[in-house]
XYZ file of N, CA and C in Angstrom:
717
model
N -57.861 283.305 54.172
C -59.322 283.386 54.143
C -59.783 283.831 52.761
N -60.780 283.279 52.153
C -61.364 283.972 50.797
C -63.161 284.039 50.929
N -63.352 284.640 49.834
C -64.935 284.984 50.126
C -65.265 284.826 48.851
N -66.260 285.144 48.458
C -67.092 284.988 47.305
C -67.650 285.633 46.393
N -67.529 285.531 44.857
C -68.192 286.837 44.035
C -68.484 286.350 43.057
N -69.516 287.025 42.269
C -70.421 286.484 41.500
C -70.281 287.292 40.663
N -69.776 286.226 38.899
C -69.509 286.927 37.905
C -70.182 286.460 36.587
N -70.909 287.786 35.952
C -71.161 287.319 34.675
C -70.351 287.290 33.465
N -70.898 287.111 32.303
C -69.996 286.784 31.047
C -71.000 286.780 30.268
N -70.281 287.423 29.230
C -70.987 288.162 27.927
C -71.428 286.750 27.075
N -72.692 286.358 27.578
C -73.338 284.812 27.388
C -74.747 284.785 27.464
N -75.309 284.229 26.016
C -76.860 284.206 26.395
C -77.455 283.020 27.999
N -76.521 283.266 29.080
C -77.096 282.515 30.323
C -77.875 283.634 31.258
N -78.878 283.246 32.017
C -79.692 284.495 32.431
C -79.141 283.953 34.202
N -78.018 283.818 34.045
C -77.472 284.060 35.999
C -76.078 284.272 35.756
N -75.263 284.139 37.100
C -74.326 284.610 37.288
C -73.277 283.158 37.734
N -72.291 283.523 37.881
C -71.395 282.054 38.400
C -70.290 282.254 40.129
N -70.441 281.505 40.695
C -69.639 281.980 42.270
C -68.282 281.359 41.755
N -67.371 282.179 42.182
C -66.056 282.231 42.325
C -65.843 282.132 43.864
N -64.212 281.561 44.367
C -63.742 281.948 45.501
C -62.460 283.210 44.880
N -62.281 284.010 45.591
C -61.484 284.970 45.627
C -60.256 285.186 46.725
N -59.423 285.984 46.753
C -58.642 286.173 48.192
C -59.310 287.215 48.635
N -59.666 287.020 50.345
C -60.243 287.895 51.039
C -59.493 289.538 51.370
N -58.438 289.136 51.011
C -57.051 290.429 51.166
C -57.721 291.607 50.190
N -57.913 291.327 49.472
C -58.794 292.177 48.165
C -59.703 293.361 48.547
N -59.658 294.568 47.977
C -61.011 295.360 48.551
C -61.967 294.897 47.579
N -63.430 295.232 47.911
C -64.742 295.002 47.143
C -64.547 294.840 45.821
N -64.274 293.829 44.726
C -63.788 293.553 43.489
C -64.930 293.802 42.547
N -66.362 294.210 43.233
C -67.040 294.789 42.033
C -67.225 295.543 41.131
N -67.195 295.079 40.087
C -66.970 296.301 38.958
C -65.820 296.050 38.249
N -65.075 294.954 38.631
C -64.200 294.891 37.940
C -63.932 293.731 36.583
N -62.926 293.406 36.100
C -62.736 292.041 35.290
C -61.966 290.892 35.419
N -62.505 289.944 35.165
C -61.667 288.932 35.918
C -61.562 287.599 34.534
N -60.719 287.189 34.810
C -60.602 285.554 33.939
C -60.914 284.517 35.012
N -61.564 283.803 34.326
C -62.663 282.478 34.823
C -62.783 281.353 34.329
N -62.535 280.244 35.216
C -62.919 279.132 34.128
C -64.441 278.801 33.994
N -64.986 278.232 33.344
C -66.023 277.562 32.782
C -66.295 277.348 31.581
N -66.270 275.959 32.360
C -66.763 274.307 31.894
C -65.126 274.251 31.228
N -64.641 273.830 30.023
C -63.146 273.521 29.707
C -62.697 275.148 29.095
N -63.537 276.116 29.543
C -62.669 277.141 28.658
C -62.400 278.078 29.410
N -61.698 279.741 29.593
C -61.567 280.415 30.274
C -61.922 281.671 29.773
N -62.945 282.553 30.440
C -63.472 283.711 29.874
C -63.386 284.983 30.668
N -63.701 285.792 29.802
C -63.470 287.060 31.027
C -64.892 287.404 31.435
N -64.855 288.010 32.562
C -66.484 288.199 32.746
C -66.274 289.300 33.827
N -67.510 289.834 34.677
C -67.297 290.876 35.582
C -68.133 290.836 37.116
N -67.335 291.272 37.849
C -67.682 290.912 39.211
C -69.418 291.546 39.322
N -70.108 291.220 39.619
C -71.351 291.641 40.096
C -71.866 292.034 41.660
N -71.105 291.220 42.232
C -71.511 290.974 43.970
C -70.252 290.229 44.115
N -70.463 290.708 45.489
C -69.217 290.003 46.353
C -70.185 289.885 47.865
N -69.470 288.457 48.485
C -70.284 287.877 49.795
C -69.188 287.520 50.620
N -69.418 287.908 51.341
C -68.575 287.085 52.922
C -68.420 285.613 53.171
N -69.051 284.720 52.425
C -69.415 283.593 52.716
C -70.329 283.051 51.220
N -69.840 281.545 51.186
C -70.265 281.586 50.258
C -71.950 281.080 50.162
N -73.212 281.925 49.282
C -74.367 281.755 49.535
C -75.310 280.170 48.968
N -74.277 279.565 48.662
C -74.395 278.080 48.077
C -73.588 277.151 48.939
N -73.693 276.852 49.854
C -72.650 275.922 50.952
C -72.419 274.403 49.907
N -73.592 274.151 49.691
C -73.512 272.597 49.027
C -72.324 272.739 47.882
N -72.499 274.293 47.484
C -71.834 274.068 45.955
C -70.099 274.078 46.129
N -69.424 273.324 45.835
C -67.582 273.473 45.572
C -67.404 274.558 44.632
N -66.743 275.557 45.077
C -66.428 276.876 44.257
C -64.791 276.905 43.958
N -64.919 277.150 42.234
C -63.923 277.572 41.604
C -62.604 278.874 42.177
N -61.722 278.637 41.877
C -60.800 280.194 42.069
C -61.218 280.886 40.787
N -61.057 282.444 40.806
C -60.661 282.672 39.456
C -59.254 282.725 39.599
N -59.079 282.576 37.920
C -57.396 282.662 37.173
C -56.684 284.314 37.773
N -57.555 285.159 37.443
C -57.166 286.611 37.797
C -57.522 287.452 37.656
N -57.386 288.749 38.321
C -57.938 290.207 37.571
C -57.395 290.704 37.022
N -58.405 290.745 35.474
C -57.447 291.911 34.868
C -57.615 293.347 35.186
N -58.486 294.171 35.626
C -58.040 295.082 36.472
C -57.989 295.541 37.737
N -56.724 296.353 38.102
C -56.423 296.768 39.178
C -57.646 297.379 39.862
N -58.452 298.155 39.509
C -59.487 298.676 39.994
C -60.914 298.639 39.089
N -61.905 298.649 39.982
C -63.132 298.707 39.305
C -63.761 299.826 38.042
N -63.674 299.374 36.761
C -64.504 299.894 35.933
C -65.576 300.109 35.515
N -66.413 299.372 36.087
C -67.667 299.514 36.192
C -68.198 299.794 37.378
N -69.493 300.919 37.676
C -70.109 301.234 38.621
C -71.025 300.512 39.249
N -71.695 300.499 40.358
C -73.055 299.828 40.887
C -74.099 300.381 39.971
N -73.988 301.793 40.017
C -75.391 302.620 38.909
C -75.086 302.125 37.177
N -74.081 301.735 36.958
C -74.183 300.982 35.904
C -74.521 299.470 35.713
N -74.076 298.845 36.760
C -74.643 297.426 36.954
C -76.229 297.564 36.767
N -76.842 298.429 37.910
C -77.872 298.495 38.282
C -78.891 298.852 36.814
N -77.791 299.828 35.830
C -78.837 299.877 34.884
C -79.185 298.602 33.659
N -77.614 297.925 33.778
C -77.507 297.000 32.819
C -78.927 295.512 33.474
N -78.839 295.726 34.352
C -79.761 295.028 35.267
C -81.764 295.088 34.549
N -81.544 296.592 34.383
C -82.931 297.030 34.106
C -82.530 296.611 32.339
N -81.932 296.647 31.414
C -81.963 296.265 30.284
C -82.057 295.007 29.618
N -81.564 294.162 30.590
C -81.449 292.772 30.584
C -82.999 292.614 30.900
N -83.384 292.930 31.933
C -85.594 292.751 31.372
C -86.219 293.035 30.597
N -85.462 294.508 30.198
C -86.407 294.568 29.477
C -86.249 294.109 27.940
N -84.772 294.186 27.592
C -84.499 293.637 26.096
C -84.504 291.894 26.411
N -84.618 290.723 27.584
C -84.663 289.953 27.367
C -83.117 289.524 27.213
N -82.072 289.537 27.860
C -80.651 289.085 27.433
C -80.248 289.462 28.951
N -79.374 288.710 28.509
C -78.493 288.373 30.093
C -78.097 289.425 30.577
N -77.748 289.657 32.054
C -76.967 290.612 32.112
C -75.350 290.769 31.967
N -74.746 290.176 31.563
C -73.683 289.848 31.388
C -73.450 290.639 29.582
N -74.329 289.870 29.066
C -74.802 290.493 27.597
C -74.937 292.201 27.750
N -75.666 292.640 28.217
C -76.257 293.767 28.811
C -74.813 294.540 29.183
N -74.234 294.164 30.286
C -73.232 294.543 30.681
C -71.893 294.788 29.676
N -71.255 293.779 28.785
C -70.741 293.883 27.479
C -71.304 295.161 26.576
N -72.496 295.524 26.615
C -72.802 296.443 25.363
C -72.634 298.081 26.215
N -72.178 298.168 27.169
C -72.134 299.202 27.756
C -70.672 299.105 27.706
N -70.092 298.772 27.816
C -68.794 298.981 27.601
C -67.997 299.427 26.269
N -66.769 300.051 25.902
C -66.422 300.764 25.190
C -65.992 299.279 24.114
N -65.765 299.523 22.631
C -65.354 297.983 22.230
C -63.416 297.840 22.100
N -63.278 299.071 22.547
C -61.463 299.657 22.371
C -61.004 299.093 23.377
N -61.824 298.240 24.282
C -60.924 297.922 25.695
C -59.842 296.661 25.922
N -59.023 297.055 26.463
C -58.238 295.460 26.528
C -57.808 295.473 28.073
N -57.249 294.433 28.236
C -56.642 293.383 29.197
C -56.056 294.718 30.291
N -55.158 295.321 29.605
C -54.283 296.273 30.037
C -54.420 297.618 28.881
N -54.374 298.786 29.814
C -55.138 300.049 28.934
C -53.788 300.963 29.419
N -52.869 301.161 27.932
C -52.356 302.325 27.813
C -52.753 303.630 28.517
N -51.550 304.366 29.222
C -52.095 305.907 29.297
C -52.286 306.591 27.945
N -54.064 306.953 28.302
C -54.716 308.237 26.725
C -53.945 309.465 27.081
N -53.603 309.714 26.153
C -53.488 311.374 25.616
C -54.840 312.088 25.633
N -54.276 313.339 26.251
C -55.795 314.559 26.288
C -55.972 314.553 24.857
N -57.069 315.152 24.641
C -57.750 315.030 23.011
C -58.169 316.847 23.343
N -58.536 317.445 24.369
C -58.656 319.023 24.270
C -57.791 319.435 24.953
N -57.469 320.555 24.862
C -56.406 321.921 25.087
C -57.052 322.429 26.162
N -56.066 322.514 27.306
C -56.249 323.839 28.687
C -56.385 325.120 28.251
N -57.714 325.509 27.651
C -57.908 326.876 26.936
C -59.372 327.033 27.226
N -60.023 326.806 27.947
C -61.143 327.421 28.305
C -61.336 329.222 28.211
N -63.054 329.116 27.795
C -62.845 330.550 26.782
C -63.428 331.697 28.601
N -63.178 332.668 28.407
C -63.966 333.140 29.235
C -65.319 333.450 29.939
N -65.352 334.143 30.832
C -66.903 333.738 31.714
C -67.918 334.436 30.087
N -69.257 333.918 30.085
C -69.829 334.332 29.368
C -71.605 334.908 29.884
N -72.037 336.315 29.683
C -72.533 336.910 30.395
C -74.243 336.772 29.641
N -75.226 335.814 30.265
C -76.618 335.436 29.743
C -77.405 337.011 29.939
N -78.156 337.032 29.233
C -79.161 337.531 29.120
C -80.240 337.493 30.262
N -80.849 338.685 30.186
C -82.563 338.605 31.511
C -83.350 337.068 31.199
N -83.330 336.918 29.803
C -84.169 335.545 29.366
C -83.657 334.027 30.059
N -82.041 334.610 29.475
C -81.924 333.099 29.509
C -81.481 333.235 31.572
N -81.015 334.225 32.090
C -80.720 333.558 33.561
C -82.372 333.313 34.232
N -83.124 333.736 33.690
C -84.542 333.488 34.420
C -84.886 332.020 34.051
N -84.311 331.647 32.905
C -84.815 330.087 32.261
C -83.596 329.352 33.243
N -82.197 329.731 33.555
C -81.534 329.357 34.100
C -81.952 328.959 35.829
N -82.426 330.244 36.239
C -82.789 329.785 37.671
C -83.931 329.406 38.108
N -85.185 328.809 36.952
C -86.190 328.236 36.934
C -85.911 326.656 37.136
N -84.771 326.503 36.115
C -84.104 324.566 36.212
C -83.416 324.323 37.207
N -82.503 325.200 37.545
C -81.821 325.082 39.079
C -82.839 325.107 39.922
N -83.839 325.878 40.469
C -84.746 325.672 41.171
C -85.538 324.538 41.356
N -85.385 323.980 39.991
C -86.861 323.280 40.030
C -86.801 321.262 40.639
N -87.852 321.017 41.213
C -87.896 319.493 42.254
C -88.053 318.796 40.943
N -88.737 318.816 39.798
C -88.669 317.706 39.245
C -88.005 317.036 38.678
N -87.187 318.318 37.784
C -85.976 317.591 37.308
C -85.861 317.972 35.732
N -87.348 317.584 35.244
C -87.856 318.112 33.874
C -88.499 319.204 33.793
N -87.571 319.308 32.248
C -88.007 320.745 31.674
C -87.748 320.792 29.911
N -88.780 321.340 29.568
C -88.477 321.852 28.636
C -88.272 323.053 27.735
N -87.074 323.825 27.226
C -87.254 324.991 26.620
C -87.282 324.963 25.532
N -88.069 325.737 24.903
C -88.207 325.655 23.701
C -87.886 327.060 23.116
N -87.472 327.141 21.910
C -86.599 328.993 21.611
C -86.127 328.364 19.908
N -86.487 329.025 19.033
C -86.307 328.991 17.560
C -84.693 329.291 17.758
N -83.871 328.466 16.445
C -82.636 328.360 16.164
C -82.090 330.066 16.637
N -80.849 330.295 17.809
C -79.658 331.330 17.535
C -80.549 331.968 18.873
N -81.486 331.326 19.564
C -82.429 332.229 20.604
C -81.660 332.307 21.842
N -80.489 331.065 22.049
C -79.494 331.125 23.232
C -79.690 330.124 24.331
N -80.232 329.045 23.644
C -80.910 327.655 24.352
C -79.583 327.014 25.064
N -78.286 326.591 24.457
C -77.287 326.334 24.638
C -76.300 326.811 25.190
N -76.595 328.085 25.340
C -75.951 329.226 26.654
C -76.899 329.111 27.885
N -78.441 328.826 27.611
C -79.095 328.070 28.858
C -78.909 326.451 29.381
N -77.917 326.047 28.692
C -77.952 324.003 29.234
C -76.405 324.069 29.521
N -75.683 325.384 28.984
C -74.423 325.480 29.814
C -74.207 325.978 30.823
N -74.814 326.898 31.261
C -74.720 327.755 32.529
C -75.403 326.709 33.254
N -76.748 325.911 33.194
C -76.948 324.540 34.373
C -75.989 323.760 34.243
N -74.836 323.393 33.828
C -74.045 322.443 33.650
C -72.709 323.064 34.527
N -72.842 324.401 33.994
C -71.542 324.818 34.733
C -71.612 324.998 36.512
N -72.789 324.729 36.633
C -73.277 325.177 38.363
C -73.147 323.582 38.875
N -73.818 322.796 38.005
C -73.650 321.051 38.521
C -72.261 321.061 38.693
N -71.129 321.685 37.719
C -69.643 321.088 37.934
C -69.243 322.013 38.723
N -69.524 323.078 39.526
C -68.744 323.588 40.291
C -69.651 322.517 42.020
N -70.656 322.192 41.581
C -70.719 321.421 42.901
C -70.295 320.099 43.184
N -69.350 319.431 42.412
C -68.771 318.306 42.041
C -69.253 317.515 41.392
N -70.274 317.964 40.610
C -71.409 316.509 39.999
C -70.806 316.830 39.092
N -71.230 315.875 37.603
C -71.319 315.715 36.659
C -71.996 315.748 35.221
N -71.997 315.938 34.053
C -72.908 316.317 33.288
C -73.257 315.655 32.238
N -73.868 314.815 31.386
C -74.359 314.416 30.242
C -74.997 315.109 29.008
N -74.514 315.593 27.894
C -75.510 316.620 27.128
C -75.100 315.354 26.359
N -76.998 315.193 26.108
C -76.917 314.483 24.713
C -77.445 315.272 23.570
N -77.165 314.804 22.761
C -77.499 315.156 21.418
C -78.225 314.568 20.091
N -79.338 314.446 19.438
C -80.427 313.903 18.851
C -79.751 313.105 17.812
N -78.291 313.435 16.882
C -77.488 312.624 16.407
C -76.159 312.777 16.013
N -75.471 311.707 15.811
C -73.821 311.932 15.708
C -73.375 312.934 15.101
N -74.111 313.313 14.263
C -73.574 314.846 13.183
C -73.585 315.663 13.816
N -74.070 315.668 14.714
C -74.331 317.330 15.772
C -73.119 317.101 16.582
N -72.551 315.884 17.031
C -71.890 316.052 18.653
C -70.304 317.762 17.968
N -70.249 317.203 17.046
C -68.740 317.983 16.242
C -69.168 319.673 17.012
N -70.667 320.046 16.568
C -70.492 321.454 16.692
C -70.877 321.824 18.318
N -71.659 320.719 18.667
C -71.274 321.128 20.313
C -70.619 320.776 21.236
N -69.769 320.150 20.535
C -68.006 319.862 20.995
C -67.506 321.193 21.686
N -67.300 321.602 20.075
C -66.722 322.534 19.949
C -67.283 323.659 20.828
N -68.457 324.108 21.087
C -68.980 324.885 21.599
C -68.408 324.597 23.062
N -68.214 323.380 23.695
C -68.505 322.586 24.839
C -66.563 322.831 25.669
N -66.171 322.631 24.719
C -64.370 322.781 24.821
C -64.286 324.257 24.937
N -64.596 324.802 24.138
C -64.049 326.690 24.632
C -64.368 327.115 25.641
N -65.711 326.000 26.446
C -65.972 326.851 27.508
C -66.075 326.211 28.937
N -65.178 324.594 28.701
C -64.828 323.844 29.811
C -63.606 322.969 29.554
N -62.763 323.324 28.300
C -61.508 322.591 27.934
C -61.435 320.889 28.568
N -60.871 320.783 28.955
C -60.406 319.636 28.972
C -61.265 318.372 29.685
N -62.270 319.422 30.514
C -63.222 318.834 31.425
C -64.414 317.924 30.224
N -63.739 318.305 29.183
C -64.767 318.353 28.355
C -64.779 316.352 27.704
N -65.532 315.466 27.187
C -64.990 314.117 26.520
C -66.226 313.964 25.865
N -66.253 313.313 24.525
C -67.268 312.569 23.718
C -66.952 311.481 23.470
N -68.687 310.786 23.015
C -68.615 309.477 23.360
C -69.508 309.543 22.473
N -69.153 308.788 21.367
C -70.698 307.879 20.189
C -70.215 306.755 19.845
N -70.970 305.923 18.751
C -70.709 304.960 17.755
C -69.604 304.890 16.936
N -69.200 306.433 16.536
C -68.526 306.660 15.618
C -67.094 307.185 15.754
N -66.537 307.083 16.889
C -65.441 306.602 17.188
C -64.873 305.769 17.279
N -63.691 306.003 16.564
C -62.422 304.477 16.642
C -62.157 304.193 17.923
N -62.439 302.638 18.013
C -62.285 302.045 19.895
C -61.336 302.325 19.854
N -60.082 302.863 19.770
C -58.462 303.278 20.527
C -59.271 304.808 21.320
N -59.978 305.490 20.103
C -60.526 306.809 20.858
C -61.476 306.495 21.629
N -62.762 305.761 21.657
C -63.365 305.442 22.010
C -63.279 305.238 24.176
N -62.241 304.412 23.865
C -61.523 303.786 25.263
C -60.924 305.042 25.892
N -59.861 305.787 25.136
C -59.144 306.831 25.785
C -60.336 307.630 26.778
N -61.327 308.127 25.735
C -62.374 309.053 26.601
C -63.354 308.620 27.737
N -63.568 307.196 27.242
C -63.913 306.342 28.444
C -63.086 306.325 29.541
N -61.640 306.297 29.497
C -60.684 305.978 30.773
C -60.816 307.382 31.456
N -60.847 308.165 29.979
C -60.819 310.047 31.158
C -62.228 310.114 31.939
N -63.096 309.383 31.644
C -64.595 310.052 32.196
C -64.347 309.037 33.589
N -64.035 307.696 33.461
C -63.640 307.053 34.895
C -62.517 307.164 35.566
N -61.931 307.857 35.124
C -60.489 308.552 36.061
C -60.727 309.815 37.121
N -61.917 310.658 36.304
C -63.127 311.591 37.116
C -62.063 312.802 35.966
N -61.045 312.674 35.255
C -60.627 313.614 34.571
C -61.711 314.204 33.272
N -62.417 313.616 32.911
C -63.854 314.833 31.727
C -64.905 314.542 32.940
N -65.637 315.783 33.184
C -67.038 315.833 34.026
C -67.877 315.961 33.239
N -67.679 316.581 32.230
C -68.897 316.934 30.931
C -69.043 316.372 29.618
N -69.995 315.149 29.582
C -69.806 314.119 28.694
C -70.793 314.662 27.492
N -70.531 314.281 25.892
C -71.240 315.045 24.980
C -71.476 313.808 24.435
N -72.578 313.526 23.084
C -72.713 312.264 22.960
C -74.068 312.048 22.676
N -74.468 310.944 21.339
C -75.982 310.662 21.354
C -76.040 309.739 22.465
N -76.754 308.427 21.839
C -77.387 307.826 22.957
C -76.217 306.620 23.795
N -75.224 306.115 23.133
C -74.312 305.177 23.796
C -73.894 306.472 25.205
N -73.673 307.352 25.044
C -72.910 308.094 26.303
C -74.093 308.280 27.089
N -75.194 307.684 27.265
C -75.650 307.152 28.687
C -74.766 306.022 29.173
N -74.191 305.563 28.724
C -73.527 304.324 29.372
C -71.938 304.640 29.979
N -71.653 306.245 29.512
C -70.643 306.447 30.191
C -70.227 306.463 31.862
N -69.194 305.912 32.533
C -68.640 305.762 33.826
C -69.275 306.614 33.974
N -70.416 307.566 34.701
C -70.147 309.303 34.865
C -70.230 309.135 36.952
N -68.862 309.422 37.360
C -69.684 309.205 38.792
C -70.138 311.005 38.930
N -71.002 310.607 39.916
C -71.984 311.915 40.807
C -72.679 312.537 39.711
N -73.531 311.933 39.082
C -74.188 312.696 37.655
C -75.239 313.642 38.755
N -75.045 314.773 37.679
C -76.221 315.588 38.970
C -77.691 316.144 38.045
């Protein structure tokens, strides 16, 4: 028995293409696959998968294969590449390609940790900052802003909310306004969650690039650092 899934490819085309698949398979979305179309063979990525195929008239292709064992891409990442593709006007397939790391291949080496199991000890806030602390934990909207002149302890307030998201299994994103900064709140970020810790910019070599990508979708870094590409990181349960 086989079923059906619908894959794009990093192609100015604004749809997707049906494949037949083997039904033996769990849910193959999110993953990568080789494909033919028209005389050539490309890689592209599952989008949807159907029970049946939603084009009866149409004769559907096999794909060649997956190249991975499991899904790398999320639904909440589909879903966002989805919203970019409107609004920048480009496929989603296109869309989908630029979220991805450019270090990736076919088959992905085991990364080496990049931080040390040395997390620094508990660190004890101030009347200021736990009141700014249990104002954001408290709060329904979501947004906030603090504002506190350089050395005031702003960053001992966006760690202590970060450290409460990761003890409830979620996940964390600190971005940062630009690549020159991620170095010193790395560093800040590693003494006081080691290994949990991964960055993600422009300005990493794709061999590094990929490694920290594989740790953030392995669920091994919860606390992602990073200007603006590390929105596009795997992050599951962002809280």
């Amino acid at each position: 028995m086989t079923a059906c899934i619908e894959v794009v490819f990093n192609l100015p085309v604004n749809r997707g293409f049906l494949y037949l698949y083997p039904d033996t398979e769990t849910d193959p979305t999110g993953r990568r696959v080789k494909a033919p179309l028209g005389r050539r063979t490309l890689t592209g990525c599952v989008v949807n998968c159907f029970p049946d195929n939603p084009e009866p008239d149409l004769e559907l292709k096999p794909i060649d294969k997956f190249i991975d064992k499991e899904p790398i891409i999320g639904r909440e990442l589909i879903e966002l590449a989805e919203w970019m593709s409107r609004l920048y006007l480009c496929s989603l397939g296109e869309a989908l390609s630029s979220c991805l790391p450019g270090g990736i291949r076919e088959t992905a080496a085991e990364m080496p940790d990049f931080f040390p199991e040395d997390p620094s000890g508990p660190v004890i806030p101030s009347v200021f900052q736990r009141e700014a602390v249990k104002t954001i934990l408290s709060g329904d909207d979501g947004w906030f802003y603090l504002y506190g002149v350089t050395g005031s302890g702003k960053t001992e307030v966006f760690l202590t909310c970060a450290e409460q998201v990761l003890k409830e299994g979620k996940s964390v994103i600190y971005l940062v306004p630009e690549i020159a900064l991620t170095h010193q709140v790395l560093n800040t970020i590693q003494q006081r969650f080691g290994s949990r810790a991964a960055v993600i910019h422009s300005s990493l070599t794709p061999s590094r690039k990929l490694a920290e990508w594989q740790r953030i979708r392995r669920g091994e870094a919860t606390i992602i650092i990073g200007a603006r590409s590390a929105v596009f990181a795997p992050v599951a349960s962002l809280g």
